[in-house]
Amino acid sequence: MSLYLRPLFFGLLFVFFSNSLAQSPVISAERSVNLKTVETSPLLYEFHRLTTTDTKRHYYFPRRDSSWRNNEAEVEKSALLRFNNKRGSLAASLIGGVEYKSSETLADTIFPSIDGGLYLRGYIDSVEFMLDARIYNERHYNSTPKSFDREFLEHQKEENNSGFEYTSYARYRGHFAINMGFARLDFARDVMHWGPGYYNNLSLNQFAVPFNSMSFELQLGPLSVVSFYGDLLIHNNSMSMQNKKSRNLYGHRYELNLSNWVLGISELQVLYDNNKPWLFVPIVPLFMEKGNYSENSNNGSLSFDVAYHFLNLGRVYSEFFLDDMESPISLIRNDNIEAKWAWMAGLQLGHDFRIWNRLLELGSIVEYARVEPYVYSHFHPSTAQLAHLGYPLGNQSGPNSQTIDWTIYSRFDSNWNLSLQSKWLWKGDDYGSAVNDTTPTSNHMNLPKKFVDGAKMEYSLSPSLSYDGQYVAFLLQITLFHDEKIYTRLGFKW
């Protein structure tokens, strides 16, 4: 069967016409590679809701979904196992699927990729929790398989398994949150997404690799304050001895909601082989506290974002990210590598229609991002980079890159999703283009900056079609022209 017919074949294996309902007490980032559920793009349509309604807007995720508990009896009535009383509720489902994946960059085809596990969610008094834990087994056609989702995988050789060769690994995401009326304390394994952008957020980005964290959220009228700690790994092989050294991340986000305007400040600080729990306190200004520790063992950033919502038809937004600078003048001149900054701007338009008494959600997102050389890096490799498992926490194109993303998306009857994404990428290959490229500690002002010097434009087009049912989901996504990929999944939740 041909490369493109095989995924279509899986899509024709079922027809389930039932509504898909949100089934988690947490609004989380997209699960763009692994641990996919029966909802294809939940965060995309959360942003669509923020664009097309007068609801109060917050631009930090994961976040509590307070509507889940109110609708829990209806939402969870189809769970495989459900128990509830006056104090709480527990719902459990079996979840899994089969996938076909092929990637030009990895030079590999993965089929079959089979996953299965348990999805738990519920609450006890003021405590809410969810856990999605699965085991994966895959067949890779490359003799040296690489991880499709950039996390650890274990390859079982045929000589050790009676002639059967396969790759296996486990993945999970989870939240255990305590709601205290005035605040929320959340222990989680997930990925954080701060700011109004969808694709190109610069401080914390939803397409980064998930990590373990603890967060504390306060809401005081129009002001929201989030403080968190994250446990990061240094080397891209999680079992590497380099990961015996610690990389600790602290971050604060201050967000002010002024009707149609939302203003945000995000600050991060990474400590290498060192830890200072004091940084978790929400009122501690990290960009000031940074000066109290060894420069070689800590790294920090500060970003400012703004979003304006208009006419329930659109929102326009921007973010400026500052990694380092010698002085404000050097930042304006932008002529040497000490000026480490990034900028992003975007526009989202959306509208809801009624066709045959069914809901059609239609919208478009366009974003531009510019990330200067050496952003997210540090003085010495594999130390205090703003990265996890070798990948940036922020914009996934990394330092010395320029990106334009344009997506048209639609969802019909809360089930059928159709989107088309175009991406234009310029990625430099000079020194300073990777997170582990070190910043020289001397002669900063004498080293000229080269931004995407000589980089060729790389264009990719990614059409996507999916069906989100109550029990079954199907996804087909193809990337054409640059970094060609094909990804298809037939999944279930019961």
PDB file of N, CA, C and O in Angstrom, residues 229-230 245-250 269-277 279 292-298:
ATOM      1  N   TYR A 229       8.073  26.459  39.688  1.00  0.00           N
ATOM      2  CA  TYR A 229       9.387  25.816  39.678  1.00  0.00           C
ATOM      3  C   TYR A 229       9.350  24.664  38.682  1.00  0.00           C
ATOM      4  O   TYR A 229       8.372  23.897  38.640  1.00  0.00           O
ATOM      5  N   GLY A 230      10.393  24.525  37.869  1.00  0.00           N
ATOM      6  CA  GLY A 230      10.474  23.433  36.920  1.00  0.00           C
ATOM      7  C   GLY A 230      11.787  22.676  37.043  1.00  0.00           C
ATOM      8  O   GLY A 230      12.849  23.277  37.232  1.00  0.00           O
ATOM      9  N   LYS A 245      23.722  16.379  37.091  1.00  0.00           N
ATOM     10  CA  LYS A 245      23.779  17.793  37.461  1.00  0.00           C
ATOM     11  C   LYS A 245      22.374  18.375  37.351  1.00  0.00           C
ATOM     12  O   LYS A 245      21.593  17.974  36.493  1.00  0.00           O
ATOM     13  N   SER A 246      22.035  19.320  38.192  1.00  0.00           N
ATOM     14  CA  SER A 246      20.675  19.852  38.212  1.00  0.00           C
ATOM     15  C   SER A 246      20.569  21.134  37.379  1.00  0.00           C
ATOM     16  O   SER A 246      21.500  21.934  37.312  1.00  0.00           O
ATOM     17  N   ARG A 247      19.432  21.272  36.733  1.00  0.00           N
ATOM     18  CA  ARG A 247      19.078  22.526  36.063  1.00  0.00           C
ATOM     19  C   ARG A 247      17.685  22.889  36.562  1.00  0.00           C
ATOM     20  O   ARG A 247      16.699  22.229  36.234  1.00  0.00           O
ATOM     21  N   ASN A 248      17.607  23.938  37.370  1.00  0.00           N
ATOM     22  CA  ASN A 248      16.366  24.322  38.039  1.00  0.00           C
ATOM     23  C   ASN A 248      15.826  25.613  37.444  1.00  0.00           C
ATOM     24  O   ASN A 248      16.561  26.592  37.274  1.00  0.00           O
ATOM     25  N   LEU A 249      14.546  25.603  37.148  1.00  0.00           N
ATOM     26  CA  LEU A 249      13.898  26.734  36.499  1.00  0.00           C
ATOM     27  C   LEU A 249      12.865  27.359  37.434  1.00  0.00           C
ATOM     28  O   LEU A 249      12.058  26.660  38.038  1.00  0.00           O
ATOM     29  N   TYR A 250      12.933  28.686  37.547  1.00  0.00           N
ATOM     30  CA  TYR A 250      11.910  29.444  38.277  1.00  0.00           C
ATOM     31  C   TYR A 250      11.326  30.485  37.334  1.00  0.00           C
ATOM     32  O   TYR A 250      12.032  31.037  36.486  1.00  0.00           O
ATOM     33  N   GLN A 269      14.270  32.357  35.435  1.00  0.00           N
ATOM     34  CA  GLN A 269      15.651  32.229  35.899  1.00  0.00           C
ATOM     35  C   GLN A 269      16.002  30.749  36.005  1.00  0.00           C
ATOM     36  O   GLN A 269      15.260  29.963  36.598  1.00  0.00           O
ATOM     37  N   VAL A 270      17.131  30.385  35.394  1.00  0.00           N
ATOM     38  CA  VAL A 270      17.638  29.018  35.430  1.00  0.00           C
ATOM     39  C   VAL A 270      18.896  28.983  36.285  1.00  0.00           C
ATOM     40  O   VAL A 270      19.797  29.814  36.116  1.00  0.00           O
ATOM     41  N   LEU A 271      18.956  28.027  37.207  1.00  0.00           N
ATOM     42  CA  LEU A 271      20.136  27.808  38.040  1.00  0.00           C
ATOM     43  C   LEU A 271      20.736  26.455  37.695  1.00  0.00           C
ATOM     44  O   LEU A 271      20.032  25.440  37.710  1.00  0.00           O
ATOM     45  N   TYR A 272      22.040  26.437  37.402  1.00  0.00           N
ATOM     46  CA  TYR A 272      22.742  25.200  37.067  1.00  0.00           C
ATOM     47  C   TYR A 272      23.511  24.691  38.271  1.00  0.00           C
ATOM     48  O   TYR A 272      24.300  25.433  38.883  1.00  0.00           O
ATOM     49  N   ASP A 273      23.275  23.411  38.622  1.00  0.00           N
ATOM     50  CA  ASP A 273      23.953  22.766  39.752  1.00  0.00           C
ATOM     51  C   ASP A 273      23.843  23.619  41.013  1.00  0.00           C
ATOM     52  O   ASP A 273      24.783  23.757  41.791  1.00  0.00           O
ATOM     53  N   ASN A 274      22.679  24.191  41.191  1.00  0.00           N
ATOM     54  CA  ASN A 274      22.412  25.088  42.307  1.00  0.00           C
ATOM     55  C   ASN A 274      20.892  25.205  42.417  1.00  0.00           C
ATOM     56  O   ASN A 274      20.178  25.003  41.438  1.00  0.00           O
ATOM     57  N   ASN A 275      20.409  25.537  43.596  1.00  0.00           N
ATOM     58  CA  ASN A 275      18.964  25.689  43.745  1.00  0.00           C
ATOM     59  C   ASN A 275      18.678  26.664  44.872  1.00  0.00           C
ATOM     60  O   ASN A 275      19.291  26.588  45.944  1.00  0.00           O
ATOM     61  N   LYS A 276      17.749  27.585  44.637  1.00  0.00           N
ATOM     62  CA  LYS A 276      17.366  28.588  45.616  1.00  0.00           C
ATOM     63  C   LYS A 276      15.838  28.659  45.672  1.00  0.00           C
ATOM     64  O   LYS A 276      15.209  29.396  44.912  1.00  0.00           O
ATOM     65  N   PRO A 277      15.192  27.881  46.552  1.00  0.00           N
ATOM     66  CA  PRO A 277      13.730  27.862  46.628  1.00  0.00           C
ATOM     67  C   PRO A 277      13.101  29.232  46.880  1.00  0.00           C
ATOM     68  O   PRO A 277      11.917  29.434  46.573  1.00  0.00           O
ATOM     69  N   LEU A 279      13.329  31.724  45.201  1.00  0.00           N
ATOM     70  CA  LEU A 279      12.895  32.292  43.932  1.00  0.00           C
ATOM     71  C   LEU A 279      11.447  31.930  43.599  1.00  0.00           C
ATOM     72  O   LEU A 279      10.856  32.531  42.697  1.00  0.00           O
ATOM     73  N   ASN A 292      22.437  38.198  42.530  1.00  0.00           N
ATOM     74  CA  ASN A 292      22.959  37.693  43.805  1.00  0.00           C
ATOM     75  C   ASN A 292      23.637  36.334  43.681  1.00  0.00           C
ATOM     76  O   ASN A 292      24.051  35.760  44.682  1.00  0.00           O
ATOM     77  N   TYR A 293      23.723  35.787  42.446  1.00  0.00           N
ATOM     78  CA  TYR A 293      24.293  34.458  42.258  1.00  0.00           C
ATOM     79  C   TYR A 293      25.381  34.495  41.197  1.00  0.00           C
ATOM     80  O   TYR A 293      25.457  35.422  40.373  1.00  0.00           O
ATOM     81  N   SER A 294      26.206  33.462  41.203  1.00  0.00           N
ATOM     82  CA  SER A 294      27.299  33.359  40.242  1.00  0.00           C
ATOM     83  C   SER A 294      26.781  33.461  38.814  1.00  0.00           C
ATOM     84  O   SER A 294      25.834  32.772  38.431  1.00  0.00           O
ATOM     85  N   GLU A 295      27.398  34.312  38.019  1.00  0.00           N
ATOM     86  CA  GLU A 295      26.957  34.523  36.634  1.00  0.00           C
ATOM     87  C   GLU A 295      27.068  33.246  35.810  1.00  0.00           C
ATOM     88  O   GLU A 295      26.241  32.982  34.938  1.00  0.00           O
ATOM     89  N   ASN A 296      28.088  32.430  36.073  1.00  0.00           N
ATOM     90  CA  ASN A 296      28.278  31.214  35.285  1.00  0.00           C
ATOM     91  C   ASN A 296      27.245  30.134  35.590  1.00  0.00           C
ATOM     92  O   ASN A 296      27.083  29.197  34.810  1.00  0.00           O
ATOM     93  N   SER A 297      26.561  30.246  36.732  1.00  0.00           N
ATOM     94  CA  SER A 297      25.625  29.189  37.118  1.00  0.00           C
ATOM     95  C   SER A 297      24.176  29.603  37.002  1.00  0.00           C
ATOM     96  O   SER A 297      23.279  28.850  37.380  1.00  0.00           O
ATOM     97  N   ASN A 298      23.899  30.806  36.485  1.00  0.00           N
ATOM     98  CA  ASN A 298      22.496  31.200  36.360  1.00  0.00           C
ATOM     99  C   ASN A 298      22.272  32.014  35.099  1.00  0.00           C
ATOM    100  O   ASN A 298      23.172  32.651  34.560  1.00  0.00           O
TER     101      ASN A 298
END
